[in-house]
PDB file of C-alpha atoms in Angstrom:
ATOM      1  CA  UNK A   1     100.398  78.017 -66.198  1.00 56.00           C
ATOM      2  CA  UNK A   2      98.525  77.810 -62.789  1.00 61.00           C
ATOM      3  CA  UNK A   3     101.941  79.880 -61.328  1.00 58.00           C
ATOM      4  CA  UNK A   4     101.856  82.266 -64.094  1.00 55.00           C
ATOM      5  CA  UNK A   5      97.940  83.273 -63.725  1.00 61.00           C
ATOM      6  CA  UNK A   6      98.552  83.198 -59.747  1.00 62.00           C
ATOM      7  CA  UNK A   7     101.242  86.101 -59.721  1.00 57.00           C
ATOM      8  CA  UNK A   8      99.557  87.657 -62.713  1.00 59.00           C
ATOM      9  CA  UNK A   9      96.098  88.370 -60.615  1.00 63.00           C
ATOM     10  CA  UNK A  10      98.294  88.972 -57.474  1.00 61.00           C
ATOM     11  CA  UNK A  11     100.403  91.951 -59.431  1.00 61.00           C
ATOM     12  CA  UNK A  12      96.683  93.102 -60.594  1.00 58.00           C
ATOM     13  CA  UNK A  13      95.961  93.439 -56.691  1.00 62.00           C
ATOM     14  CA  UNK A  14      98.720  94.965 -55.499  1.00 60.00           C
ATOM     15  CA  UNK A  15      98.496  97.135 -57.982  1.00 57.00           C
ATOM     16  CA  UNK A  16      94.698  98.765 -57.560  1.00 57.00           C
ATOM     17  CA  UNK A  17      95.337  98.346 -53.985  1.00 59.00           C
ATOM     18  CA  UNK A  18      98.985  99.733 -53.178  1.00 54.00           C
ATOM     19  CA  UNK A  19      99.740 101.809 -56.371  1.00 54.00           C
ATOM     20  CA  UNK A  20      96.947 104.650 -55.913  1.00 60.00           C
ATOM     21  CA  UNK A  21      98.305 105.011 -52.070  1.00 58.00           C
ATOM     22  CA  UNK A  22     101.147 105.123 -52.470  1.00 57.00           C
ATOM     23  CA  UNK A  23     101.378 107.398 -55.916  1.00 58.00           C
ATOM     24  CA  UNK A  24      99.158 109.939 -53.645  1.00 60.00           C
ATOM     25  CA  UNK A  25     101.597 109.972 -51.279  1.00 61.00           C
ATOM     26  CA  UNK A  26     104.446 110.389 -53.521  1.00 59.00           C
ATOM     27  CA  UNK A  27     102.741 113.862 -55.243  1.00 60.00           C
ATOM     28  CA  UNK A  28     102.571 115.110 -51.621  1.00 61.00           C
ATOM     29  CA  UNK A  29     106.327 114.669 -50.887  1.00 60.00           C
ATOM     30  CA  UNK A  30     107.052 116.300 -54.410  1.00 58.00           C
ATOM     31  CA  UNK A  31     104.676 118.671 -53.645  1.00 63.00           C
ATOM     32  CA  UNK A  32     105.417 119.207 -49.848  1.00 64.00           C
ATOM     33  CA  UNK A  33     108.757 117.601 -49.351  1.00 59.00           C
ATOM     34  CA  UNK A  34     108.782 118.731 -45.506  1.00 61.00           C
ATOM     35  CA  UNK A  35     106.205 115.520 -45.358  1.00 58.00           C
ATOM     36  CA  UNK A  36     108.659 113.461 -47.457  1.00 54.00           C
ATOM     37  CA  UNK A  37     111.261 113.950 -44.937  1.00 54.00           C
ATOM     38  CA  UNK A  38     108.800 112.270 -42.380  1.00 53.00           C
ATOM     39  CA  UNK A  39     108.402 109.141 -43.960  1.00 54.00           C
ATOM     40  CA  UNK A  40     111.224 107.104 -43.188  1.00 52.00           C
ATOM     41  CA  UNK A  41     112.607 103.326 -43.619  1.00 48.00           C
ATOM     42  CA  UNK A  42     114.957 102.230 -40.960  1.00 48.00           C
ATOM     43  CA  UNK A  43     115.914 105.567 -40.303  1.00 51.00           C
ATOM     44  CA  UNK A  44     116.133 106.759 -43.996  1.00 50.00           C
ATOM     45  CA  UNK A  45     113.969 109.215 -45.677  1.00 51.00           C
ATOM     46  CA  UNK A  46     112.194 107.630 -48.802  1.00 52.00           C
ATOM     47  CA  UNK A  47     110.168 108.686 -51.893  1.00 51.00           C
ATOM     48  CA  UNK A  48     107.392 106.192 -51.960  1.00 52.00           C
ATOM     49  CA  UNK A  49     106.357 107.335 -56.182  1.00 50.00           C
ATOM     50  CA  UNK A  50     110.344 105.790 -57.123  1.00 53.00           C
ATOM     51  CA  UNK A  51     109.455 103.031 -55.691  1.00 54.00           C
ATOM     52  CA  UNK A  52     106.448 102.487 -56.516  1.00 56.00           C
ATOM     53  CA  UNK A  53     107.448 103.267 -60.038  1.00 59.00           C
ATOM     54  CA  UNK A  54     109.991 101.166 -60.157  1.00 59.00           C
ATOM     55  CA  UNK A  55     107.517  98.722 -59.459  1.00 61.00           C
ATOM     56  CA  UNK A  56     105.170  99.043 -62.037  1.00 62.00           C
ATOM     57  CA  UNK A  57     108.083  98.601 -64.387  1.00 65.00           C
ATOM     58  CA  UNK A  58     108.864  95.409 -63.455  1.00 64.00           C
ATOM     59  CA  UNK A  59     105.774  94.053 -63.246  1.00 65.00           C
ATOM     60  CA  UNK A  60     105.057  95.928 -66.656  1.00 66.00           C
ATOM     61  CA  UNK A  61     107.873  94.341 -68.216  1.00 68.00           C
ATOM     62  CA  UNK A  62     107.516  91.007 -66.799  1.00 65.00           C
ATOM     63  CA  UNK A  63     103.766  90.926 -68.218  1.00 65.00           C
ATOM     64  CA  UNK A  64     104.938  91.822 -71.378  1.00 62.00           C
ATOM     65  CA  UNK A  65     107.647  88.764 -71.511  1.00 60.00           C
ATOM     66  CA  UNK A  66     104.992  86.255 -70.439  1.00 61.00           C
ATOM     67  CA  UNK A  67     102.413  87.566 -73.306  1.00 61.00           C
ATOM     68  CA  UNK A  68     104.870  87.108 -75.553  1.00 59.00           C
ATOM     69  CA  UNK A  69     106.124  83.518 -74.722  1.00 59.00           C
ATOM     70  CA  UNK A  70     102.421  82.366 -74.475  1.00 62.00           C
ATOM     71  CA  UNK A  71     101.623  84.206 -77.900  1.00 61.00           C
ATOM     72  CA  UNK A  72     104.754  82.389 -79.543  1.00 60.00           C
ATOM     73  CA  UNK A  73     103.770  79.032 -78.074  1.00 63.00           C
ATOM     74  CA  UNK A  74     100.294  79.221 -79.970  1.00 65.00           C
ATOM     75  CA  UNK A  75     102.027  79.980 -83.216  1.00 66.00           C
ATOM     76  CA  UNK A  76     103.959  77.314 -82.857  1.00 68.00           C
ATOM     77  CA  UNK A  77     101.216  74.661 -81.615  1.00 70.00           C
ATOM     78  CA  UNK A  78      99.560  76.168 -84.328  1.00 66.00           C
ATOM     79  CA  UNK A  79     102.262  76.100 -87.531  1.00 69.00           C
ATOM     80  CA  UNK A  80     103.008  71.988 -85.725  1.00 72.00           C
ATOM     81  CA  UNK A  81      99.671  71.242 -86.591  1.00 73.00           C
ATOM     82  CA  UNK A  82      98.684  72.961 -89.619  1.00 68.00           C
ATOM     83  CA  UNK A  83     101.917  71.446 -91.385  1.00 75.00           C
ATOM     84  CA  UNK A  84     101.031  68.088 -89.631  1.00 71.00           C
ATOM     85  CA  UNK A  85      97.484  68.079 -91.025  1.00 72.00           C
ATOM     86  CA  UNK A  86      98.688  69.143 -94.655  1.00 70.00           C
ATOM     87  CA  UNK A  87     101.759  67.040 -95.024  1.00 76.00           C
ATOM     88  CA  UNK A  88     101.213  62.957 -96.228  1.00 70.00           C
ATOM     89  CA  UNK A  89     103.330  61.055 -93.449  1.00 71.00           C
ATOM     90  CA  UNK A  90     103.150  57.263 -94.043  1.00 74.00           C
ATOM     91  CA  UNK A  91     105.074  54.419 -91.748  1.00 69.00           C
ATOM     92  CA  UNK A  92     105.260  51.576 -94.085  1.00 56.00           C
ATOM     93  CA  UNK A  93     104.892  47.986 -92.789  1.00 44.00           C
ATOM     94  CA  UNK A  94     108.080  46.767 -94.747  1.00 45.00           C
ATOM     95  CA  UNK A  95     110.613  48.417 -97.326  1.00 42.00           C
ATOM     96  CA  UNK A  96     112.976  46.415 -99.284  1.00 43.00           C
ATOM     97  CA  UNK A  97     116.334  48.278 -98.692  1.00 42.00           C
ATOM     98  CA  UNK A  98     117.998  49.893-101.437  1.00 42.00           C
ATOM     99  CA  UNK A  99     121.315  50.532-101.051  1.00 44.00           C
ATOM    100  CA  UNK A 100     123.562  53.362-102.914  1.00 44.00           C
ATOM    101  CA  UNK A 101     127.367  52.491-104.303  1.00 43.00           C
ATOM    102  CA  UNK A 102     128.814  53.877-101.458  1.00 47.00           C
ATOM    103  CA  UNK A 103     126.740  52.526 -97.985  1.00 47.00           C
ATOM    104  CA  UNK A 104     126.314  48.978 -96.601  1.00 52.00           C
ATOM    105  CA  UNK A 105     123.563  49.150 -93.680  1.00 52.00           C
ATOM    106  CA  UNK A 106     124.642  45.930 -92.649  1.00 52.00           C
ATOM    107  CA  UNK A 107     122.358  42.478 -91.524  1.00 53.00           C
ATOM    108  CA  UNK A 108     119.278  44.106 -92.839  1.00 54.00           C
ATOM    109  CA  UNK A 109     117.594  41.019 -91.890  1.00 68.00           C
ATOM    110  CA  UNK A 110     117.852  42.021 -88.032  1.00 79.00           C
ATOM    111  CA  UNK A 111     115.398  44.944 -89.210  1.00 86.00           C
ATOM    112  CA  UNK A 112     113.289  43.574 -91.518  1.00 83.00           C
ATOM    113  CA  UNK A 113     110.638  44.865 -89.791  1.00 87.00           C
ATOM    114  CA  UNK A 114     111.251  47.617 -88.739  1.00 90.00           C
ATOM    115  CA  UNK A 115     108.923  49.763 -90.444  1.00 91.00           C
ATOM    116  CA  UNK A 116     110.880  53.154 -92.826  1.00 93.00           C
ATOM    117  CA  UNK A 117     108.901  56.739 -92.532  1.00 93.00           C
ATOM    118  CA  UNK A 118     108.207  58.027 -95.933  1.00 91.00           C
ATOM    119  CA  UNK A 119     107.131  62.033 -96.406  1.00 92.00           C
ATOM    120  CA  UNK A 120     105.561  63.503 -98.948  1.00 91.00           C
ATOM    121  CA  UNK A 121     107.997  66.797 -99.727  1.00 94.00           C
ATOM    122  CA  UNK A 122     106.183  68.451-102.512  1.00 91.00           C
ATOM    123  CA  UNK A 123     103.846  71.148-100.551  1.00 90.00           C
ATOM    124  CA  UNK A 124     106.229  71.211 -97.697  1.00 93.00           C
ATOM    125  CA  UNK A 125     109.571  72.494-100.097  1.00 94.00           C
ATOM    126  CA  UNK A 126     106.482  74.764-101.610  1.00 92.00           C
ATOM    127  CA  UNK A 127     106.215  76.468 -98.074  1.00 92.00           C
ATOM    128  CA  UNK A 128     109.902  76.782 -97.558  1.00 95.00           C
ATOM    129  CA  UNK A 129     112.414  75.802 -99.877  1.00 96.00           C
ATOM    130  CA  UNK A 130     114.668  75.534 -96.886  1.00 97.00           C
ATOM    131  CA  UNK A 131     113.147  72.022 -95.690  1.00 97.00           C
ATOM    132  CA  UNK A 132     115.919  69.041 -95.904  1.00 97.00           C
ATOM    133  CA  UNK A 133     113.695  66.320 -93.882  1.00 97.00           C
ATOM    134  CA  UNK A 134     111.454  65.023 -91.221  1.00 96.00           C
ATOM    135  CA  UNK A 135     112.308  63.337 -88.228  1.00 97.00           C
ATOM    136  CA  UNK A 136     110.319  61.108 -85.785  1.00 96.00           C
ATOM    137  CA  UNK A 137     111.662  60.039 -82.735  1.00 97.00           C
ATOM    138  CA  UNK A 138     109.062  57.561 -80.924  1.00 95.00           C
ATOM    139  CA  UNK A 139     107.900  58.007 -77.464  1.00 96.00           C
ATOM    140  CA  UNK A 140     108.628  61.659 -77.772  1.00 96.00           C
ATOM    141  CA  UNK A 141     107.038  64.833 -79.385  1.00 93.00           C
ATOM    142  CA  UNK A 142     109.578  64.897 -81.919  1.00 95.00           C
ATOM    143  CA  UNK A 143     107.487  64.898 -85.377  1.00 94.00           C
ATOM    144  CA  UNK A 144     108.673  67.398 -87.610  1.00 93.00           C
ATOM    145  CA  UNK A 145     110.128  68.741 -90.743  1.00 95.00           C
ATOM    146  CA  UNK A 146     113.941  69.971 -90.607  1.00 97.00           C
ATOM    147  CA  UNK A 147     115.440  72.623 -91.832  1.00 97.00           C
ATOM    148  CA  UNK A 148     118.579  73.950 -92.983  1.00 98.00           C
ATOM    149  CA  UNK A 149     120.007  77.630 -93.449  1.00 97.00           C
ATOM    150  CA  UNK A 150     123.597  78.481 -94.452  1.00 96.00           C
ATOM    151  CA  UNK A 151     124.288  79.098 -90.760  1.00 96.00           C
ATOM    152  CA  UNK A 152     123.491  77.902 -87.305  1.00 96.00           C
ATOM    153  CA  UNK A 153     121.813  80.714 -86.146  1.00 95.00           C
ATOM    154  CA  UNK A 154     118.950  81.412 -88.460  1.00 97.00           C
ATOM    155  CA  UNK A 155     116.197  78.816 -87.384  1.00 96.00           C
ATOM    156  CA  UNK A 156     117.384  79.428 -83.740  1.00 94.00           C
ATOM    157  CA  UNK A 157     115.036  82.259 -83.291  1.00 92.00           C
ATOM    158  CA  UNK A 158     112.852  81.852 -86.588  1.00 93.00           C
ATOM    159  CA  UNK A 159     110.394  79.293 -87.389  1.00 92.00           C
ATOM    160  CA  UNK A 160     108.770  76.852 -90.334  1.00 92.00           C
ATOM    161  CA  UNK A 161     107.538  80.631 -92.310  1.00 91.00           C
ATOM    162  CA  UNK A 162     110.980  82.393 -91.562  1.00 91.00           C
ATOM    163  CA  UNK A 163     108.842  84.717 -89.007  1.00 88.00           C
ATOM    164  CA  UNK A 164     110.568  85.827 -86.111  1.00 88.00           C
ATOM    165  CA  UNK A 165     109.791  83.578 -83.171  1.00 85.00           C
ATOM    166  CA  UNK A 166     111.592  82.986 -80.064  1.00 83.00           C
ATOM    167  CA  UNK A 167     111.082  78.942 -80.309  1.00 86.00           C
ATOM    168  CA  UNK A 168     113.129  78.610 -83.676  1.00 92.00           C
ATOM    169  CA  UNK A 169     112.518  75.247 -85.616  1.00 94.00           C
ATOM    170  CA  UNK A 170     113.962  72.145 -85.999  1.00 96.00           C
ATOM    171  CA  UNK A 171     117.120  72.541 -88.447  1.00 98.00           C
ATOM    172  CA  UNK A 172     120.129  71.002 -89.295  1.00 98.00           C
ATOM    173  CA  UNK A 173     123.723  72.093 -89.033  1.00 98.00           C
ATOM    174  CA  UNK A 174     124.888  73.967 -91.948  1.00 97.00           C
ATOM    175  CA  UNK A 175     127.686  71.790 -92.981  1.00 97.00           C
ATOM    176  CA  UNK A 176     124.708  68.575 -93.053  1.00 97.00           C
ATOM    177  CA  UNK A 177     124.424  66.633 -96.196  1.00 96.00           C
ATOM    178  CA  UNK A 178     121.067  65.313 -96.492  1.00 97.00           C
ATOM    179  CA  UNK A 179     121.326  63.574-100.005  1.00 95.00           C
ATOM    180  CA  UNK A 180     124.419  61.795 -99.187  1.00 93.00           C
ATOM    181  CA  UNK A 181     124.599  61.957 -95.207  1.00 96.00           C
ATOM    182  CA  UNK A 182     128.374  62.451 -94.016  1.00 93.00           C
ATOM    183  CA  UNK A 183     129.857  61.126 -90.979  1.00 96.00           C
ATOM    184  CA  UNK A 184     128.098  63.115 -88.731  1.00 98.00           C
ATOM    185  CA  UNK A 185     124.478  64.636 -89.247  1.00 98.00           C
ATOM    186  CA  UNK A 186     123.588  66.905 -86.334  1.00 98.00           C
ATOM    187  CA  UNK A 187     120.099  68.177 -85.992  1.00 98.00           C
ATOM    188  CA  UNK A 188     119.567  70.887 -83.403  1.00 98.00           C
ATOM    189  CA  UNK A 189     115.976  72.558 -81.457  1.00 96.00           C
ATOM    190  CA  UNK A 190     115.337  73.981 -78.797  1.00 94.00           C
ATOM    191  CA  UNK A 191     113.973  72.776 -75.173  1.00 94.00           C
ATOM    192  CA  UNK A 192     110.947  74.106 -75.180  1.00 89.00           C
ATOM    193  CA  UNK A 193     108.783  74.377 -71.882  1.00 85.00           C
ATOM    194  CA  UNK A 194     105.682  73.220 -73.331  1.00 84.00           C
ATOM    195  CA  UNK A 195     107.332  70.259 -74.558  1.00 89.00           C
ATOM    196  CA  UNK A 196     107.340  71.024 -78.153  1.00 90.00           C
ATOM    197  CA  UNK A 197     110.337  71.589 -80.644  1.00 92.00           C
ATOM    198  CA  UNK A 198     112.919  69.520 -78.610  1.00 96.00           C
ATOM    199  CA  UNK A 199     111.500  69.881 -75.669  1.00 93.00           C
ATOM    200  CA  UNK A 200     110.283  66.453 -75.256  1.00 95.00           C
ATOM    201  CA  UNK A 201     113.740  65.067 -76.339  1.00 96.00           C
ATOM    202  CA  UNK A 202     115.063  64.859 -72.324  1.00 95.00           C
ATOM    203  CA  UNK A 203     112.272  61.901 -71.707  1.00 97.00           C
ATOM    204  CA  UNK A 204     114.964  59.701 -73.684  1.00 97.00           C
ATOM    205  CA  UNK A 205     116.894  59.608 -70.647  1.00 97.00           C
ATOM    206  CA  UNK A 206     114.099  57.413 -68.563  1.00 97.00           C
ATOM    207  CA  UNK A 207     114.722  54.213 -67.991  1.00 97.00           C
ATOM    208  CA  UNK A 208     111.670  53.672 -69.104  1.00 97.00           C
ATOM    209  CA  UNK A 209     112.602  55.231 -72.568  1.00 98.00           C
ATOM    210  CA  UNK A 210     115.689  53.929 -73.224  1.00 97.00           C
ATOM    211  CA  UNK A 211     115.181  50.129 -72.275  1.00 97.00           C
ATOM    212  CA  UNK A 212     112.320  50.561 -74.521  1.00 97.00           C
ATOM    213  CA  UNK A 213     113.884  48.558 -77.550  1.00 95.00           C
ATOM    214  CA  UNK A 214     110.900  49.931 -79.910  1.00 94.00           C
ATOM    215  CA  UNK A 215     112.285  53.422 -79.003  1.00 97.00           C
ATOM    216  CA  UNK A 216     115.604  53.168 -80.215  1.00 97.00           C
ATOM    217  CA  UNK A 217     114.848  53.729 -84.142  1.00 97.00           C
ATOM    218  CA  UNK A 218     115.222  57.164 -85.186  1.00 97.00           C
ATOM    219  CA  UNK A 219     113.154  57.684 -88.260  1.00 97.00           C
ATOM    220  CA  UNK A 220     114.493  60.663 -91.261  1.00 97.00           C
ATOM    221  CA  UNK A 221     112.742  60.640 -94.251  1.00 96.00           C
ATOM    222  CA  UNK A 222     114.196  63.109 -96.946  1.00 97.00           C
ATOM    223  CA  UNK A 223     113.223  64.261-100.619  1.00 96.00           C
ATOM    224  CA  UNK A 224     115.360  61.293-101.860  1.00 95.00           C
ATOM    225  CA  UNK A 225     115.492  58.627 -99.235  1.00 95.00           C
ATOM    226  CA  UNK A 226     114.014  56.781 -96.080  1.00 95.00           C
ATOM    227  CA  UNK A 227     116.189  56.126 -93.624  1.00 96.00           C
ATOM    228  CA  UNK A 228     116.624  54.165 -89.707  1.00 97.00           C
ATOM    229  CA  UNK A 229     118.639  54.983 -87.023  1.00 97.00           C
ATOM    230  CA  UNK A 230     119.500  53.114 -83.988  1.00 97.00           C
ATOM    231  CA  UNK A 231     120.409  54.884 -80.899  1.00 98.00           C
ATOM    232  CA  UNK A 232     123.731  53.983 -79.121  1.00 98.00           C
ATOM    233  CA  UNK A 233     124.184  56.903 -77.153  1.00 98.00           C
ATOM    234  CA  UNK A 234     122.262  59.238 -74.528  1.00 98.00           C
ATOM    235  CA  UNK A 235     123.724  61.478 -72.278  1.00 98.00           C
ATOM    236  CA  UNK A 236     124.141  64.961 -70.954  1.00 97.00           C
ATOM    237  CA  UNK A 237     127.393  66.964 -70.919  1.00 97.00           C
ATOM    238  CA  UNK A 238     128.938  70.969 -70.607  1.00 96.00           C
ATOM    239  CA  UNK A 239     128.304  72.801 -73.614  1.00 96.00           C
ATOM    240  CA  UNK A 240     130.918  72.110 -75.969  1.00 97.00           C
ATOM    241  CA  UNK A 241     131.820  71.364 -79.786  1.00 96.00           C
ATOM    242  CA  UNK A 242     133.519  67.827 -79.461  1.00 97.00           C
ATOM    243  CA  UNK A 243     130.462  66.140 -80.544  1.00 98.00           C
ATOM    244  CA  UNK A 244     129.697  68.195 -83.044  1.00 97.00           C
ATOM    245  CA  UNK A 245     132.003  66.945 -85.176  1.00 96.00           C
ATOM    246  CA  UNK A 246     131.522  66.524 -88.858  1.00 95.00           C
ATOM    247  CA  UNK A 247     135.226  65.962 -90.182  1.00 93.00           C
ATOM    248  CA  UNK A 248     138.253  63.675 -89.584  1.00 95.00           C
ATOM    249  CA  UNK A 249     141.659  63.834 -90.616  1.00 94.00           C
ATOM    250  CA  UNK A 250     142.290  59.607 -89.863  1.00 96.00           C
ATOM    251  CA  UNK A 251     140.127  56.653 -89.259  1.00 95.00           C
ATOM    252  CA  UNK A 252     142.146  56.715 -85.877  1.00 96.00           C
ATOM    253  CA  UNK A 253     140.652  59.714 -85.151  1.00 97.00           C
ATOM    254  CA  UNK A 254     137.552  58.936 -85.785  1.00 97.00           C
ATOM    255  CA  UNK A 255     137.336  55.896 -84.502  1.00 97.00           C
ATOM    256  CA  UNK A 256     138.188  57.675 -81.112  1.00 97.00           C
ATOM    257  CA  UNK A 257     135.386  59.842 -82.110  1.00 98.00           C
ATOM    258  CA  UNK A 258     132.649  57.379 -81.447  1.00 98.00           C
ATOM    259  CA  UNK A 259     134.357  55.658 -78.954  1.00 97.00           C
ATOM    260  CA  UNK A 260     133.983  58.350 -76.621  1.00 98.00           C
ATOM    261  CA  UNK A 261     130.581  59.189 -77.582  1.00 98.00           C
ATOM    262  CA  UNK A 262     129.262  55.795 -76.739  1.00 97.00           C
ATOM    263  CA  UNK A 263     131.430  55.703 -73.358  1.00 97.00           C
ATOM    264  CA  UNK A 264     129.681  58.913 -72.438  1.00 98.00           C
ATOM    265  CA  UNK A 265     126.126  57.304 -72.430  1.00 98.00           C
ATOM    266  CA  UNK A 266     123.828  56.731 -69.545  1.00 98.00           C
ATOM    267  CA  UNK A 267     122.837  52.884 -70.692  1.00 97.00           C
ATOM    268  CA  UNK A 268     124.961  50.407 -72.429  1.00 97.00           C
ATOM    269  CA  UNK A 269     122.864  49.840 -75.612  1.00 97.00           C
ATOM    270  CA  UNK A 270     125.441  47.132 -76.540  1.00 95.00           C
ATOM    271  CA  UNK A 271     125.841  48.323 -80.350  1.00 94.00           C
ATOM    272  CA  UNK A 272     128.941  48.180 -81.901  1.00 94.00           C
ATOM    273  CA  UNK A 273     130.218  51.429 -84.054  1.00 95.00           C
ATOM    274  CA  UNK A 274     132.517  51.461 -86.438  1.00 95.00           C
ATOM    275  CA  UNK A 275     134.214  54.374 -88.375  1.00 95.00           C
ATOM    276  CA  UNK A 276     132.240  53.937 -91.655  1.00 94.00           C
ATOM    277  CA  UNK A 277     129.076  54.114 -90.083  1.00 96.00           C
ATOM    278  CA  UNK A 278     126.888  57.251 -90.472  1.00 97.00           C
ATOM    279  CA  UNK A 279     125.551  58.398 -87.738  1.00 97.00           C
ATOM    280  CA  UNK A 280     122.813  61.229 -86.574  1.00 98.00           C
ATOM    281  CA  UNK A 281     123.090  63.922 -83.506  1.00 98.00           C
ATOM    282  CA  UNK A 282     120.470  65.018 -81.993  1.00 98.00           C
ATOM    283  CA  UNK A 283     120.834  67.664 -80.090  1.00 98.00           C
ATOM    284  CA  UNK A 284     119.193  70.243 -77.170  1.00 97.00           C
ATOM    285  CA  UNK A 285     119.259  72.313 -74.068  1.00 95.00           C
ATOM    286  CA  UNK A 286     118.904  70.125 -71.134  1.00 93.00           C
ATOM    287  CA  UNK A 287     115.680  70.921 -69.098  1.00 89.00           C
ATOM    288  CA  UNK A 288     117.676  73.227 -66.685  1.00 89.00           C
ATOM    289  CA  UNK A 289     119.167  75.022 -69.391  1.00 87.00           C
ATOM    290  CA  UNK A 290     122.711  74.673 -67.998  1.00 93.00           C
ATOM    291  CA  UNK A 291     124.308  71.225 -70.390  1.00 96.00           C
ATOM    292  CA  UNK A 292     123.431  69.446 -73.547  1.00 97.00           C
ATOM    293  CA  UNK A 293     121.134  66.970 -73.693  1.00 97.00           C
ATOM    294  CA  UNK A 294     122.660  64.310 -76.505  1.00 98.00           C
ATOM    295  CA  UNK A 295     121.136  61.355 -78.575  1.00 98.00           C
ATOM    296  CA  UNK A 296     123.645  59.576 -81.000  1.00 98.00           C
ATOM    297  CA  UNK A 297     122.401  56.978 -83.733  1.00 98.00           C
ATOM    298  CA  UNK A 298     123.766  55.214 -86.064  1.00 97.00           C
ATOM    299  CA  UNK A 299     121.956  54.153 -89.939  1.00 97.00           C
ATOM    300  CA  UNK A 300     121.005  50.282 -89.984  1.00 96.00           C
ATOM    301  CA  UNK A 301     118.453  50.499 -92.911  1.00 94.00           C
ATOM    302  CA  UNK A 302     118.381  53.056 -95.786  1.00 94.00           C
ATOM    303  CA  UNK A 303     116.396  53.506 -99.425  1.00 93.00           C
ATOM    304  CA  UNK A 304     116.549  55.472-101.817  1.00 89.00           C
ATOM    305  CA  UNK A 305     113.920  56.834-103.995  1.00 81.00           C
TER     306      UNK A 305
END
């Protein structure tokens, strides 16, 4: 922000200072071009009102950009807190775990205390009928409701109200089941500057994070359950769709699936996955923009209401 005020003030001056000399100048070599063919830059005759003009545009334009990110950053700080302040988030000390037909968590007793996040859906589904869940992650930013569209695309560049905005939402992938939860449920956001959306997300890969044991439960609360997640996997790779997986044809398969996804972490988080786990992607730009930042977990604790 100090940068972005700096070479604001700095175009200001070169503006009132260089603009009005030099846009005189230019109106004399339109009007007298015998004088334009005077002025000359290493040996070339110039127009100094093109260039000047050209410019102006840039630093126009460029003005223009940066209003716009810092007006869409407010809406967004302000939509995080207004749906913050007006949505009943509760951490429970303990939960006993309910568990549907078709899911084993496992030795709940290893979690017993680990606390579930329960949400209160009723005014949130009343703002947008698109909302699936919230998500937690601790240590981080990461508080907020999810989303879902019937594409990937939607929530990219539209937020909680469905108003154009160029930091999207959080929102899940199209093909996520949030009653039910399939192999693999992938929630997406965007790295955010200001460290909102998932822009905090990249802090996972600290040491200091990750060897954090009380950082490694993912908390998704959704209109019909409360669930925990345990992270076994952080890392940073090429764009691709590997991980994004949702579908196997064999337990081989998929079994080679997670394999590789917990070879590619940065830390060892010594948990061992197996192909009927469920497990949740989370995932982001990393901060430079050019890979995927990645966070893999898998359910230990689930109940449903």
């Amino acid at each position: 922000m100090i940068n972005i005020c700096r070479w604001f003030f700095l175009g200001l001056y070169n503006i009132f200072t260089l603009i009005p000399r030099y846009l005189i100048t230019g109106f004399i070599c339109i009007i007298d071009p015998k004088k334009g063919e005077v002025l000359k830059y290493k040996g070339r005759p110039v127009i100094p009102i093109a260039m000047i003009s050209l410019t102006l545009s840039v630093y126009l334009i460029c003005i223009f950009f940066t209003s716009r990110w810092y007006v869409q950053k407010l809406k967004i700080n302000y939509l995080t807190a207004d749906i913050l302040e007006t949505t009943k988030v509760l951490e429970n000390e303990k939960k006993e775990v309910i568990s549907d037909e078709n899911y084993e968590p496992g030795n709940d007793d290893k979690y017993a205390n680990i606390s579930f996040l329960s949400v209160d859906f009723d005014d949130l589904l009343k703002k947008n009928s698109d909302t699936k869940a919230w998500l937690k992650v601790s240590n981080t930013n990461v508080n907020y409701s999810v989303l879902q569209s019937n594409d990937n695309e939607y929530y990219l560049k539209h937020d909680f109200y469905g108003n154009s905005n160029f930091g999207g939402w959080i929102y899940g992938d199209y093909r996520d089941d949030f009653t039910h939860f399939g192999n693999n449920t992938i929630i997406y956001g965007h790295n955010l500057i200001n460290k909102t959306m998932f822009g905090s997300l990249t802090w996972c890969q600290r040491e200091s994070w990750y060897t954090n044991e009380d950082n490694l439960y993912i908390k998704l609360s959704t209109p019909t359950s409360n669930t925990v997640w345990k992270v076994f996997s952080i890392y940073q790779i090429k764009p691709e769709i590997y991980y994004l997986k949702t579908f196997f044809e064999t337990t081989e398969e998929h079994q080679e699936f997670l394999n590789t996804l917990k070879k590619r972490s940065i830390y060892d988080f010594g948990e061992d996955i197996n192909y009927d786990d469920k497990i949740l992607t989370l995932s982001t730009c990393s901060d430079d923009g050019t890979k995927r930042a990645v966070i893999h977990a898998k359910m230990i604790k689930a109940e449903y209401r």
